[in-house]
Amino acid sequence: MRQLVVIGNGMVGHRLVEAVRSRDTAGEWHIVVLGEEPRPAYDRVALSSYFDGAGEEDLRLPDLSAHPGVELRLGEPATALDRAARAVTTASGAVIGYDALVLATGSTAFVPPVPGRDLPGCHVYRTIEDLEHITATARAATAAGAGADGVVIGGGLLGLEAANALRLLGLRPHVVEMAPWLMPRQVDEGGGAVLGRLIADTGVTAHTAAALTAIEPGPGGAGLRVLLGEGADQRAVDAGVVVFSVGVRPRDELARAAGLELGPRGGVAVDAACRTSDPAVYAVGECASAGGTVYGLIAPGNAMAEVVADRLAGGAATFTGADTSTKLKLLGVDVASFGDAHGTTEGALEVVLNDAPGRRYAKLVVSDDATTLLGGVLVGDASAYAGLRPLVGRELPGDPLELIAPERGAGGGIGVGALPDDAQVCSCNAVTKGAVRAAIAEGGTDIPAIKACTRAGTSCGSCVPMLKNLLADSGIEQSTALCEHFAHSRAELVEIVLATGIATFSELVARHGSGRGCDICKPAVASILASLGGGHILDGEQAALQDTNDHFLANIQRNGTYSVVPRVPGGEITPEKLIVIGEVAREFGLYTKITGAQRIDLLGARVEQLPAIWARLVEAGFESGHAYGKALRTVKSCVGSTWCRYGVQDSVGMAIRLETRYRGLRSPHKLKSAVSGCARECAEARGKDFGVIATEHGWNLYVGGNGGFTPRHAELLASDLDDDTLIRYIDRFLMFYIRTADRLQRTSTWIENLEGGLDHLRAVVVEDSLGVAEELEAAMARHVAGYADEWRGVLEDPDKLARFVSFANAPEAPDPTISFAVEREQPVPAGPVPLGMPAPAGSGPR
Amino acid sequence: MSTPTLPVRTALPWVAACRWDRLTPERGIAVLLPDGGQVAVFRTHDDVLYAVGNIDPFSGAAVISRGIVGDRAGEPTVASPMLKQVFSLRTGHCLDDGAVRLPTYAVRVRDGVIDVSTQPDEATT
């Protein structure tokens, strides 16, 4: 077990712990959280509701300390970080070691250096403690008759929140803002004007274009006097309490002292993995400087926490900047700002609806040709936000003015159906429309299920109506980039290869991808090239693309040996061949087992033994069973009409015909099949990707079944087919699947995700609705004509054969790490090999 | 054939692996050391050689040489064929788990033959 130390127990630190716990199902990480505040994590965004009757309990975030893998140390801030020793010292003097460290120290409120800023009665607005102090001051000031006014310095988002808090305390709030209008970062001048009126309506006095010059003790020593401006323009506001809410500064002291790199404007510099200059140390939230930017919003913080949790679980998630769009209700006033709200893009045009009497302002920023939405500002009525924000950077679905016209009402008339799958539906938690649809496809049937599965709608909730719409027209289909090297899906790459005739991975990645590939895209492209082109899968450059199983034409086992599965078409085998398998197993000391697919698995072969084993098998008439490939595995059968008194067709004969036809066919995932000789279905054909069941009149074809993690029954595609029609339909079905499915998508999910589902598939396969049947059949004919046994291909080629050695410098020396014990009279790997956990340090090779 | 750039090292005992042209680009080979240890040697697409320990720290099996070579954000990598964790070929660090690292070994080509150091780079053990 490894130890993760999280410094900071704010919202982002809490989210991180939650995210690690949900991913780390194996309990690999023990987490120690160091919290400076004496209380459990709480919702800082909702802080002002503390004055609205919410207690500390209402603000509290879910308790994670009950989890045995989480140790929460409250009121114990970290005081020092020793990176060389990988240890953190806390205020209580404890020294805590870590394997990975996350800085989630957040930020402090910035207090401008004006005279009097330290006077009693001046506060910041950051923690529950601060709220308690503000409350005490306000009560004391009111009791002493120092006036019922409160001044907030700072007219931004947080400042207006603080003003709301003062109002709820029964004070008359004033807001001091240096810019000419409130919330200058989020809204433009026009929006600011409407916002000013709306805020004034709530009883808040806004002092805009006002510079704070000093704070003095109030008249007669009671309360405070806030001085704004200088000289003749100077004004004074007397108040019982002053709250600073000008901005925040990242808390990077610990990182600074430990020599970690900092961002240009403070904050701990992190890369796209949210890793600091020390690879064992991450930083998230407001203390982190990602790409030089310190984000002061919760959504980017949560996104960073998810990235780190993914990284700790072995993933490769990245944080590449965040959408700083916001929609909030401040003092009961709706404000939203998204995308390029200030129209800074070159050539940007603005479409403005300014309804001052109606207290409503809306602006859309569009590209110079008025086709693309770039951003916008909504004040007074932000109901269009949910529909507009996901459209940023995309083509406008209609006249921009229409989209913000008042009569459109909620959602601005933009249906969520118009959004592409990669559009974010929930920006708080970075959940895309595609992710929501995936959750729906996986059985999410209501809002709580989608919330639990995706987190969409769990923060601000503004996207819940869109979630409802998505549920209502529960669409399917998700666009998926293959990996970091290809932005295309597998199906798109098939299209590219078909259209361009590109025949090598190098050319494909150079022209349509980036980098040099990985263990995801290389085998996927190898599979595409194999199923479209042919040739031996270890020919030329293709050899370097194959997964170890395909590379050695055998299945790797936990101790580094391989298993050998010869093809036994239909499960029919002669006594002579059975004897050869027995002899080979005995000679090479292999463990034998009957598989679920009516064939025999020979396990425990070392790499350098494989060619000799194949030579014996090939000589006896066997060939590769492709048990190692994402390919057709087997066509299982019952004995059928030849022997069985119930059988109505020759199921064994048909199974052999099918297996011989489709052997070696590379596909997006493994393919299994079976043929049953009657409706009793002894071959379990409906549990297969394509299953055939005999009828009195011919064959019924079922598709989309599988066993495994999520078992599915295959569904009827066509009935009472004669032999040749059956094969023609299967040809079409398989080639259509190979060309359009995603990587590792089995036929069941592929059919589910096809627009139109099984009916559409039937139209394509049976009625040739797309007019592609001939092409699909021709492709299958090429596959059948080009088939050659892959084992024999190696045995006949000295270059390929030369790869089957244990060591380059000792080709015949057995791997010394492989040893066997005997169990039930057969060899099995000796000693438990721990999978999934790193071996203890020092156990590797010298 | 272009000659790879290699760090200059002296006084290391070397073991000959195989001829340079035996090594398929973007594929690995295993080399047995005199003390029974194992090294995986890889040739990347740009003909640079890398050598790391052959034992997969996650499974304990000697299989790293059989992994798929590629890159992650430009860093040359190999993915363990067992459970697919990805390692940097340059540093041996597991990019999916900061706490795990493969030892790295010096590697050179002399007279068309690949030599591997019999001792791992000190900092990586």
Coordinates of C-alpha atoms in Angstrom, one line a residue, chain A residues 90-617:
Chain A
T90 CA 2.7 19.4 10.6
A91 CA 2.0 22.1 13.1
S92 CA 1.9 19.4 15.8
G93 CA 5.4 18.3 15.0
A94 CA 4.3 15.0 13.3
V95 CA 6.4 13.9 10.3
I96 CA 4.3 12.1 7.7
G97 CA 5.9 10.3 4.8
Y98 CA 4.3 10.1 1.4
D99 CA 4.6 8.3 -1.9
A100 CA 2.6 11.0 -3.6
L101 CA 1.7 14.4 -2.3
V102 CA -1.1 16.8 -3.4
L103 CA -1.0 20.4 -2.5
A104 CA -4.6 21.7 -2.2
T105 CA -3.8 24.7 0.0
G106 CA -6.2 27.0 -1.8
S107 CA -5.8 30.7 -1.5
T108 CA -6.0 33.5 1.0
A109 CA -8.0 36.7 0.6
F110 CA -6.0 39.6 -0.7
V111 CA -6.1 42.7 1.5
P112 CA -4.9 45.8 -0.3
P113 CA -2.1 47.7 1.6
V114 CA -4.2 50.7 2.7
P115 CA -3.8 52.4 6.0
G116 CA -6.2 51.0 8.6
R117 CA -6.7 47.7 7.1
D118 CA -5.8 46.0 10.3
L119 CA -8.3 47.9 12.5
P120 CA -10.7 45.8 14.5
G121 CA -13.8 45.4 12.5
C122 CA -12.0 44.7 9.2
H123 CA -12.4 41.1 8.0
V124 CA -11.9 38.9 5.0
Y125 CA -14.6 36.6 3.6
R126 CA -13.2 33.2 3.2
T127 CA -13.9 30.7 5.9
I128 CA -16.7 29.9 8.4
E129 CA -14.4 31.4 11.1
D130 CA -14.4 34.7 9.1
L131 CA -18.2 34.6 9.0
E132 CA -18.3 34.1 12.7
H133 CA -16.0 37.1 13.2
I134 CA -18.1 39.2 10.8
T135 CA -21.2 38.2 12.7
A136 CA -19.7 39.1 16.0
T137 CA -18.5 42.5 14.8
A138 CA -21.8 43.3 13.1
R139 CA -23.7 42.5 16.3
A140 CA -21.3 44.5 18.5
A141 CA -21.4 47.5 16.1
T142 CA -25.2 47.5 16.0
A143 CA -25.4 47.3 19.8
A144 CA -22.9 50.2 20.2
G145 CA -25.0 52.3 17.8
A146 CA -22.1 52.5 15.3
G147 CA -24.6 52.3 12.5
A148 CA -26.2 49.6 10.5
D149 CA -24.0 49.9 7.4
G150 CA -21.4 47.4 6.2
V151 CA -18.9 48.0 3.5
V152 CA -17.5 45.4 1.1
I153 CA -14.3 46.3 -0.7
G154 CA -14.5 44.6 -4.1
G155 CA -17.4 44.5 -6.5
G156 CA -16.6 41.2 -8.2
L157 CA -18.3 37.9 -7.8
L158 CA -17.1 37.3 -4.3
G159 CA -17.7 40.9 -3.2
L160 CA -21.4 40.7 -4.2
E161 CA -21.6 37.4 -2.3
A162 CA -20.2 39.1 0.7
A163 CA -22.7 42.0 0.3
N164 CA -25.4 39.4 0.3
A165 CA -24.0 38.0 3.6
L166 CA -24.0 41.5 5.2
R167 CA -27.6 42.1 4.0
L168 CA -28.6 38.8 5.6
L169 CA -27.0 40.0 8.8
G170 CA -29.4 42.9 8.8
L171 CA -26.8 45.5 7.6
R172 CA -27.2 48.0 4.8
P173 CA -24.5 46.8 2.4
H174 CA -22.2 49.1 0.4
V175 CA -19.9 47.7 -2.3
V176 CA -16.8 49.6 -3.4
E177 CA -15.5 48.8 -6.8
M178 CA -12.5 50.4 -8.5
A179 CA -13.8 49.7 -12.1
P180 CA -16.7 51.7 -13.5
W181 CA -19.2 48.9 -13.1
L182 CA -19.7 45.8 -11.0
M183 CA -18.3 42.4 -11.9
P184 CA -16.0 43.8 -14.5
R185 CA -14.3 40.5 -15.2
Q186 CA -17.6 38.8 -16.1
V187 CA -19.8 41.4 -17.7
D188 CA -19.3 44.2 -20.2
E189 CA -20.2 47.9 -19.7
G190 CA -23.8 47.4 -20.9
G191 CA -24.4 44.4 -18.7
G192 CA -22.7 46.3 -15.9
A193 CA -25.2 49.1 -16.2
V194 CA -28.2 46.8 -16.0
L195 CA -26.5 44.9 -13.2
G196 CA -26.0 48.1 -11.3
R197 CA -29.7 48.9 -11.5
L198 CA -30.7 45.4 -10.4
I199 CA -28.2 45.5 -7.5
A200 CA -29.5 49.0 -6.4
D201 CA -33.0 47.5 -6.5
T202 CA -31.9 45.1 -3.8
G203 CA -30.9 47.9 -1.4
V204 CA -27.1 47.6 -2.0
T205 CA -25.3 50.9 -2.5
A206 CA -22.6 50.5 -5.2
H207 CA -19.7 52.9 -5.3
T208 CA -18.1 52.2 -8.7
A209 CA -15.0 53.9 -10.1
A210 CA -14.1 54.3 -6.4
A211 CA -10.6 53.8 -5.0
L212 CA -10.2 52.8 -1.4
T213 CA -7.7 55.2 0.2
A214 CA -7.8 54.5 3.9
I215 CA -9.8 53.1 6.8
E216 CA -10.0 55.1 10.0
P217 CA -11.7 54.6 13.4
G218 CA -15.3 55.8 13.1
P219 CA -16.6 59.1 14.7
G220 CA -16.3 58.9 18.4
G221 CA -14.2 55.8 18.2
A222 CA -17.2 53.6 17.3
G223 CA -17.1 51.6 14.1
L224 CA -15.1 52.5 11.1
R225 CA -14.9 55.2 8.5
V226 CA -14.0 54.1 4.9
L227 CA -12.4 56.8 2.8
L228 CA -12.8 56.6 -1.0
G229 CA -11.0 58.8 -3.5
E230 CA -8.7 61.6 -2.9
G231 CA -8.6 65.4 -2.5
A232 CA -11.9 67.2 -3.4
D233 CA -13.4 63.9 -4.6
Q234 CA -12.9 62.2 -1.3
R235 CA -16.0 60.5 0.2
A236 CA -16.5 58.8 3.5
V237 CA -18.7 55.9 4.4
D238 CA -19.2 55.0 8.0
A239 CA -19.7 51.4 8.8
G240 CA -19.8 48.9 11.6
V241 CA -17.9 46.3 9.6
V242 CA -15.6 46.2 6.6
V243 CA -15.1 43.1 4.5
F244 CA -12.3 42.8 2.0
S245 CA -13.2 40.8 -1.0
V246 CA -10.9 42.1 -3.7
G247 CA -9.4 38.9 -4.9
V248 CA -7.4 35.9 -3.7
R249 CA -3.8 34.9 -3.7
P250 CA -2.6 31.3 -4.1
R251 CA -1.1 29.8 -1.0
D252 CA 2.2 28.7 -2.3
E253 CA 4.5 29.3 0.7
L254 CA 5.0 25.6 1.4
A255 CA 5.9 24.9 -2.2
R256 CA 8.1 28.0 -2.4
A257 CA 10.1 27.0 0.7
A258 CA 10.5 23.5 -0.7
G259 CA 12.0 24.9 -3.9
L260 CA 9.1 23.9 -6.3
E261 CA 8.7 25.9 -9.4
L262 CA 6.1 28.7 -9.2
G263 CA 3.9 30.2 -11.9
P264 CA 4.5 33.7 -13.3
R265 CA 1.8 35.2 -11.1
G266 CA 2.4 33.0 -8.1
G267 CA 0.8 29.6 -7.5
V268 CA 2.6 26.2 -7.8
A269 CA 3.5 25.6 -11.4
V270 CA 1.9 22.4 -12.7
D271 CA 1.9 20.6 -16.0
A272 CA -1.0 19.1 -17.8
A273 CA -1.0 16.1 -15.4
C274 CA -1.2 18.7 -12.5
R275 CA 2.2 17.6 -11.5
T276 CA 4.6 20.1 -10.1
S277 CA 8.3 20.3 -10.9
D278 CA 8.7 17.3 -8.5
P279 CA 7.0 14.3 -10.1
A280 CA 5.8 13.0 -6.7
V281 CA 4.1 16.3 -5.9
Y282 CA 0.8 17.5 -7.5
A283 CA -1.0 20.7 -7.0
V284 CA -4.7 21.4 -7.5
G285 CA -7.2 24.2 -7.2
E286 CA -6.5 27.8 -6.4
C287 CA -2.9 27.1 -5.2
A288 CA -1.9 25.7 -8.6
S289 CA -0.7 27.6 -11.6
A290 CA -1.7 25.6 -14.7
G291 CA -0.3 27.0 -17.9
G292 CA 0.5 30.2 -16.1
T293 CA -3.1 30.7 -15.0
V294 CA -4.4 30.4 -11.4
Y295 CA -8.1 29.5 -11.6
G296 CA -10.2 31.0 -8.8
L297 CA -13.3 28.9 -9.6
I298 CA -14.5 25.6 -8.3
A299 CA -15.0 23.9 -11.7
P300 CA -11.4 24.0 -12.8
G301 CA -10.3 22.9 -9.3
N302 CA -12.6 19.9 -9.5
A303 CA -11.3 19.1 -13.0
M304 CA -7.7 19.2 -11.7
A305 CA -8.7 16.9 -8.8
E306 CA -10.1 14.4 -11.2
V307 CA -7.0 14.5 -13.3
V308 CA -4.7 13.8 -10.3
A309 CA -7.0 11.0 -9.1
D310 CA -6.9 9.5 -12.6
R311 CA -3.1 9.8 -12.7
L312 CA -2.8 8.2 -9.3
A313 CA -4.9 5.3 -10.6
G314 CA -2.5 4.9 -13.6
G315 CA -4.5 6.9 -16.1
A316 CA -3.3 9.6 -18.4
A317 CA -5.9 12.3 -17.9
T318 CA -4.8 15.9 -18.6
F319 CA -5.9 19.3 -17.5
T320 CA -5.6 21.7 -20.5
G321 CA -7.3 24.8 -19.1
A322 CA -10.8 25.4 -18.1
D323 CA -13.9 27.0 -19.1
T324 CA -14.3 30.0 -16.8
S325 CA -17.9 30.5 -17.8
T326 CA -20.1 31.3 -14.8
K327 CA -23.8 31.5 -14.1
L328 CA -24.9 32.7 -10.7
K329 CA -27.6 34.3 -8.7
L330 CA -26.1 37.1 -6.6
L331 CA -28.5 38.9 -4.3
G332 CA -31.3 37.3 -6.3
V333 CA -29.9 38.7 -9.6
D334 CA -29.1 36.3 -12.4
V335 CA -25.7 36.9 -14.1
A336 CA -24.0 34.7 -16.6
S337 CA -20.8 35.1 -18.6
F338 CA -19.4 32.6 -21.0
G339 CA -16.7 32.2 -23.7
D340 CA -15.2 35.4 -25.1
A341 CA -17.6 37.6 -23.1
H342 CA -15.6 40.8 -23.8
G343 CA -15.4 40.2 -27.6
T344 CA -11.6 40.3 -27.6
T345 CA -11.4 37.9 -30.6
E346 CA -10.2 39.7 -33.7
G347 CA -13.2 40.8 -35.9
A348 CA -15.7 39.6 -33.3
L349 CA -19.2 41.1 -33.7
E350 CA -21.7 41.7 -31.0
V351 CA -25.4 41.1 -30.9
V352 CA -27.0 43.0 -28.0
L353 CA -30.4 43.1 -26.5
N354 CA -30.4 45.9 -23.9
D355 CA -33.7 46.2 -22.1
A356 CA -33.0 48.7 -19.3
P357 CA -36.6 49.2 -18.1
G358 CA -37.1 45.4 -18.1
R359 CA -33.8 45.0 -16.2
R360 CA -32.6 42.6 -18.8
Y361 CA -29.4 42.6 -20.8
A362 CA -28.1 39.9 -23.2
K363 CA -25.1 40.0 -25.5
L364 CA -23.8 37.4 -27.9
V365 CA -20.3 37.6 -29.3
V366 CA -20.1 36.0 -32.7
S367 CA -17.3 35.5 -35.3
D368 CA -16.7 38.1 -38.0
D369 CA -18.9 36.1 -40.5
A370 CA -21.6 35.8 -37.8
T371 CA -21.6 32.0 -38.1
T372 CA -19.8 30.9 -34.9
L373 CA -20.8 31.8 -31.3
L374 CA -17.7 33.0 -29.4
G375 CA -19.2 34.1 -26.0
G376 CA -21.8 36.1 -24.3
V377 CA -23.1 38.0 -21.3
L378 CA -26.5 37.6 -19.7
V379 CA -27.8 39.8 -16.9
G380 CA -31.2 39.8 -15.2
D381 CA -32.3 36.6 -17.0
A382 CA -29.8 33.9 -17.5
S383 CA -32.1 31.1 -18.5
A384 CA -30.6 30.9 -22.0
Y385 CA -27.2 30.1 -20.5
A386 CA -27.6 26.4 -20.4
G387 CA -28.4 26.2 -24.1
L388 CA -25.9 28.8 -25.2
R389 CA -22.7 27.9 -23.3
P390 CA -22.2 24.5 -25.0
L391 CA -22.4 26.2 -28.4
V392 CA -19.3 28.4 -27.8
G393 CA -16.9 27.8 -30.6
R394 CA -19.6 26.2 -32.8
E395 CA -21.8 27.1 -35.5
L396 CA -24.9 29.1 -34.5
P397 CA -28.1 27.1 -34.9
G398 CA -29.9 30.2 -36.1
D399 CA -30.2 34.0 -36.0
P400 CA -28.3 35.2 -32.9
L401 CA -30.9 37.7 -32.0
E402 CA -33.5 34.9 -32.0
L403 CA -31.5 33.0 -29.5
I404 CA -31.6 35.8 -26.9
A405 CA -35.1 37.1 -27.7
P406 CA -37.2 37.3 -24.6
E407 CA -40.1 35.2 -25.8
R408 CA -37.8 32.3 -26.3
G409 CA -37.8 31.7 -22.6
A410 CA -35.9 29.0 -20.8
G411 CA -33.1 27.4 -22.9
G412 CA -33.3 30.1 -25.5
G413 CA -35.0 27.7 -27.8
I414 CA -31.9 25.7 -28.4
G415 CA -32.6 22.0 -28.0
V416 CA -29.9 20.0 -26.4
G417 CA -30.4 17.7 -29.4
A418 CA -28.6 20.3 -31.6
L419 CA -25.4 20.0 -29.5
P420 CA -22.6 17.7 -30.6
D421 CA -21.5 15.0 -28.2
D422 CA -18.3 16.6 -27.1
A423 CA -20.1 19.7 -26.0
Q424 CA -20.1 20.1 -22.2
V425 CA -23.5 19.9 -20.7
C426 CA -22.3 20.3 -17.1
S427 CA -19.5 22.8 -17.0
C428 CA -19.1 22.5 -13.2
N429 CA -18.0 18.9 -13.5
A430 CA -16.8 18.9 -17.1
V431 CA -19.4 16.4 -18.2
T432 CA -20.0 16.2 -21.9
K433 CA -23.3 15.4 -23.6
G434 CA -21.6 12.2 -24.8
A435 CA -20.8 11.1 -21.3
V436 CA -24.5 11.7 -20.3
R437 CA -25.7 9.7 -23.3
A438 CA -23.3 6.9 -22.4
A439 CA -24.7 6.8 -18.9
I440 CA -28.1 6.6 -20.3
A441 CA -27.1 3.8 -22.7
E442 CA -25.7 1.9 -19.7
G443 CA -29.0 1.9 -18.0
G444 CA -29.2 5.4 -16.3
T445 CA -33.0 6.0 -16.4
D446 CA -33.4 9.1 -14.2
I447 CA -31.7 12.2 -13.1
P448 CA -30.3 10.7 -9.8
A449 CA -28.8 7.8 -11.8
I450 CA -27.1 10.2 -14.2
K451 CA -25.9 12.3 -11.4
A452 CA -24.4 9.4 -9.6
C453 CA -22.8 8.0 -12.7
T454 CA -21.5 11.2 -14.3
R455 CA -21.7 13.9 -11.5
A456 CA -23.4 16.1 -14.1
G457 CA -25.9 18.4 -12.4
T458 CA -24.5 17.9 -8.9
S459 CA -23.0 21.4 -8.4
C460 CA -25.0 24.4 -9.7
G461 CA -27.8 22.3 -11.2
S462 CA -28.3 24.6 -14.2
C463 CA -27.9 21.7 -16.6
V464 CA -30.6 19.5 -15.1
P465 CA -33.2 20.6 -17.6
M466 CA -30.8 19.5 -20.4
L467 CA -30.3 16.2 -18.7
K468 CA -34.0 15.7 -18.7
N469 CA -34.1 16.5 -22.4
L470 CA -31.4 14.0 -23.0
L471 CA -33.3 11.4 -21.1
A472 CA -36.4 12.2 -22.9
D473 CA -34.9 11.6 -26.4
S474 CA -32.4 9.2 -25.0
G475 CA -30.2 9.2 -28.0
I476 CA -27.1 7.1 -28.4
E477 CA -23.8 7.2 -30.3
Q478 CA -20.7 8.7 -28.8
S479 CA -17.7 10.1 -30.6
T480 CA -14.4 8.7 -29.3
A481 CA -10.9 9.6 -30.2
L482 CA -8.9 6.4 -30.2
C483 CA -6.0 7.8 -28.1
E484 CA -3.6 10.7 -27.8
H485 CA -2.2 9.8 -31.2
F486 CA -5.4 9.8 -33.2
A487 CA -8.4 12.2 -32.9
H488 CA -10.4 9.7 -35.0
S489 CA -12.5 6.8 -33.9
R490 CA -11.7 3.4 -35.1
A491 CA -14.5 3.5 -37.7
E492 CA -13.2 6.9 -39.0
L493 CA -9.7 5.3 -39.4
V494 CA -11.2 2.5 -41.4
E495 CA -12.8 5.1 -43.7
I496 CA -9.5 6.8 -44.0
V497 CA -7.6 3.6 -44.8
L498 CA -10.3 2.6 -47.3
A499 CA -10.3 6.0 -49.0
T500 CA -6.6 6.6 -49.1
G501 CA -5.2 3.1 -49.5
I502 CA -2.7 3.8 -46.7
A503 CA -1.1 0.5 -45.9
T504 CA 1.3 1.3 -43.0
F505 CA 0.9 2.6 -39.5
S506 CA 3.8 5.0 -40.1
E507 CA 2.1 6.7 -43.0
L508 CA -1.3 6.7 -41.2
V509 CA 0.1 8.3 -38.0
A510 CA 2.2 10.8 -40.0
R511 CA -0.7 11.9 -42.1
H512 CA -3.6 11.6 -39.8
G513 CA -2.3 11.4 -36.3
S514 CA 0.6 12.5 -34.2
G515 CA 3.6 11.0 -32.3
R516 CA 4.6 7.4 -32.7
G517 CA 1.6 5.5 -31.4
C518 CA 0.9 3.4 -28.3
D519 CA -0.4 0.1 -27.1
I520 CA -4.0 1.3 -27.9
C521 CA -3.7 2.7 -31.4
K522 CA -1.0 0.3 -32.8
P523 CA -2.9 -2.9 -32.3
A524 CA -6.1 -1.2 -33.5
V525 CA -4.5 0.0 -36.7
A526 CA -2.9 -3.4 -37.1
S527 CA -6.3 -5.0 -36.9
I528 CA -7.7 -2.5 -39.5
L529 CA -4.9 -3.2 -41.9
A530 CA -5.2 -6.9 -41.4
S531 CA -9.0 -7.0 -41.9
L532 CA -8.8 -4.8 -45.0
G533 CA -5.5 -5.7 -46.5
G534 CA -4.3 -9.2 -45.6
G535 CA -0.8 -10.5 -45.7
H536 CA 0.8 -12.1 -42.6
I537 CA 0.3 -10.0 -39.5
L538 CA 4.1 -10.2 -38.8
D539 CA 5.1 -8.9 -42.2
G540 CA 7.3 -5.9 -42.3
E541 CA 6.3 -2.9 -40.1
Q542 CA 3.1 -4.7 -39.0
A543 CA 5.1 -6.8 -36.7
A544 CA 5.9 -3.8 -34.5
L545 CA 2.2 -3.0 -34.1
Q546 CA 1.0 -6.2 -32.6
D547 CA 0.2 -6.9 -29.1
T548 CA 2.4 -9.6 -27.5
N549 CA -0.4 -12.2 -28.2
D550 CA -0.5 -11.4 -31.9
H551 CA 3.2 -11.0 -32.0
F552 CA 3.9 -14.5 -30.7
L553 CA 0.6 -16.0 -32.1
A554 CA -0.1 -17.3 -28.7
N555 CA -1.7 -16.1 -25.4
I556 CA 0.5 -14.6 -22.7
Q557 CA 0.0 -16.0 -19.2
R558 CA 0.7 -14.5 -15.8
N559 CA 4.2 -15.9 -15.6
G560 CA 5.3 -14.8 -19.1
T561 CA 4.7 -18.2 -20.8
Y562 CA 2.1 -18.6 -23.5
S563 CA -0.8 -20.9 -24.3
V564 CA -1.3 -22.6 -27.7
V565 CA -4.8 -23.3 -29.0
P566 CA -5.0 -25.2 -32.3
R567 CA -8.1 -24.7 -34.4
V568 CA -10.7 -27.5 -34.0
P569 CA -13.4 -26.3 -36.4
G570 CA -16.9 -26.9 -35.0
G571 CA -15.4 -28.9 -32.2
E572 CA -15.1 -31.9 -34.4
I573 CA -11.8 -33.8 -34.0
T574 CA -10.4 -37.2 -34.9
P575 CA -8.8 -39.6 -32.4
E576 CA -5.5 -39.3 -34.3
K577 CA -5.5 -35.5 -33.8
L578 CA -6.4 -35.9 -30.2
I579 CA -3.5 -38.2 -29.7
V580 CA -1.1 -35.7 -31.3
I581 CA -2.3 -32.9 -29.0
G582 CA -1.7 -35.3 -26.0
E583 CA 1.8 -36.2 -27.3
V584 CA 2.8 -32.6 -27.8
A585 CA 1.6 -31.6 -24.3
R586 CA 3.5 -34.5 -22.8
E587 CA 6.7 -33.8 -24.8
F588 CA 6.8 -30.1 -23.9
G589 CA 5.5 -30.4 -20.4
L590 CA 2.3 -28.4 -21.1
Y591 CA -0.8 -28.1 -18.9
T592 CA -3.9 -29.0 -20.9
K593 CA -7.4 -27.9 -20.4
I594 CA -10.6 -28.1 -22.5
T595 CA -11.8 -24.6 -23.3
G596 CA -15.4 -23.3 -23.3
A597 CA -15.2 -23.1 -27.1
Q598 CA -14.8 -26.8 -27.8
R599 CA -11.1 -26.9 -28.2
I600 CA -8.0 -27.7 -26.2
D601 CA -5.7 -25.2 -24.6
L602 CA -2.0 -26.1 -24.1
L603 CA -0.5 -23.8 -21.5
G604 CA 3.0 -23.1 -20.2
A605 CA 5.0 -22.8 -23.4
R606 CA 8.1 -20.6 -23.4
V607 CA 8.6 -18.3 -26.4
E608 CA 11.5 -20.4 -27.8
Q609 CA 9.4 -23.5 -27.6
L610 CA 6.5 -22.2 -29.7
P611 CA 7.9 -22.9 -33.2
A612 CA 8.7 -26.5 -32.3
I613 CA 5.2 -27.0 -30.8
W614 CA 3.6 -25.6 -33.9
A615 CA 5.8 -27.7 -36.2
R616 CA 4.4 -30.8 -34.6
L617 CA 0.9 -29.6 -34.7

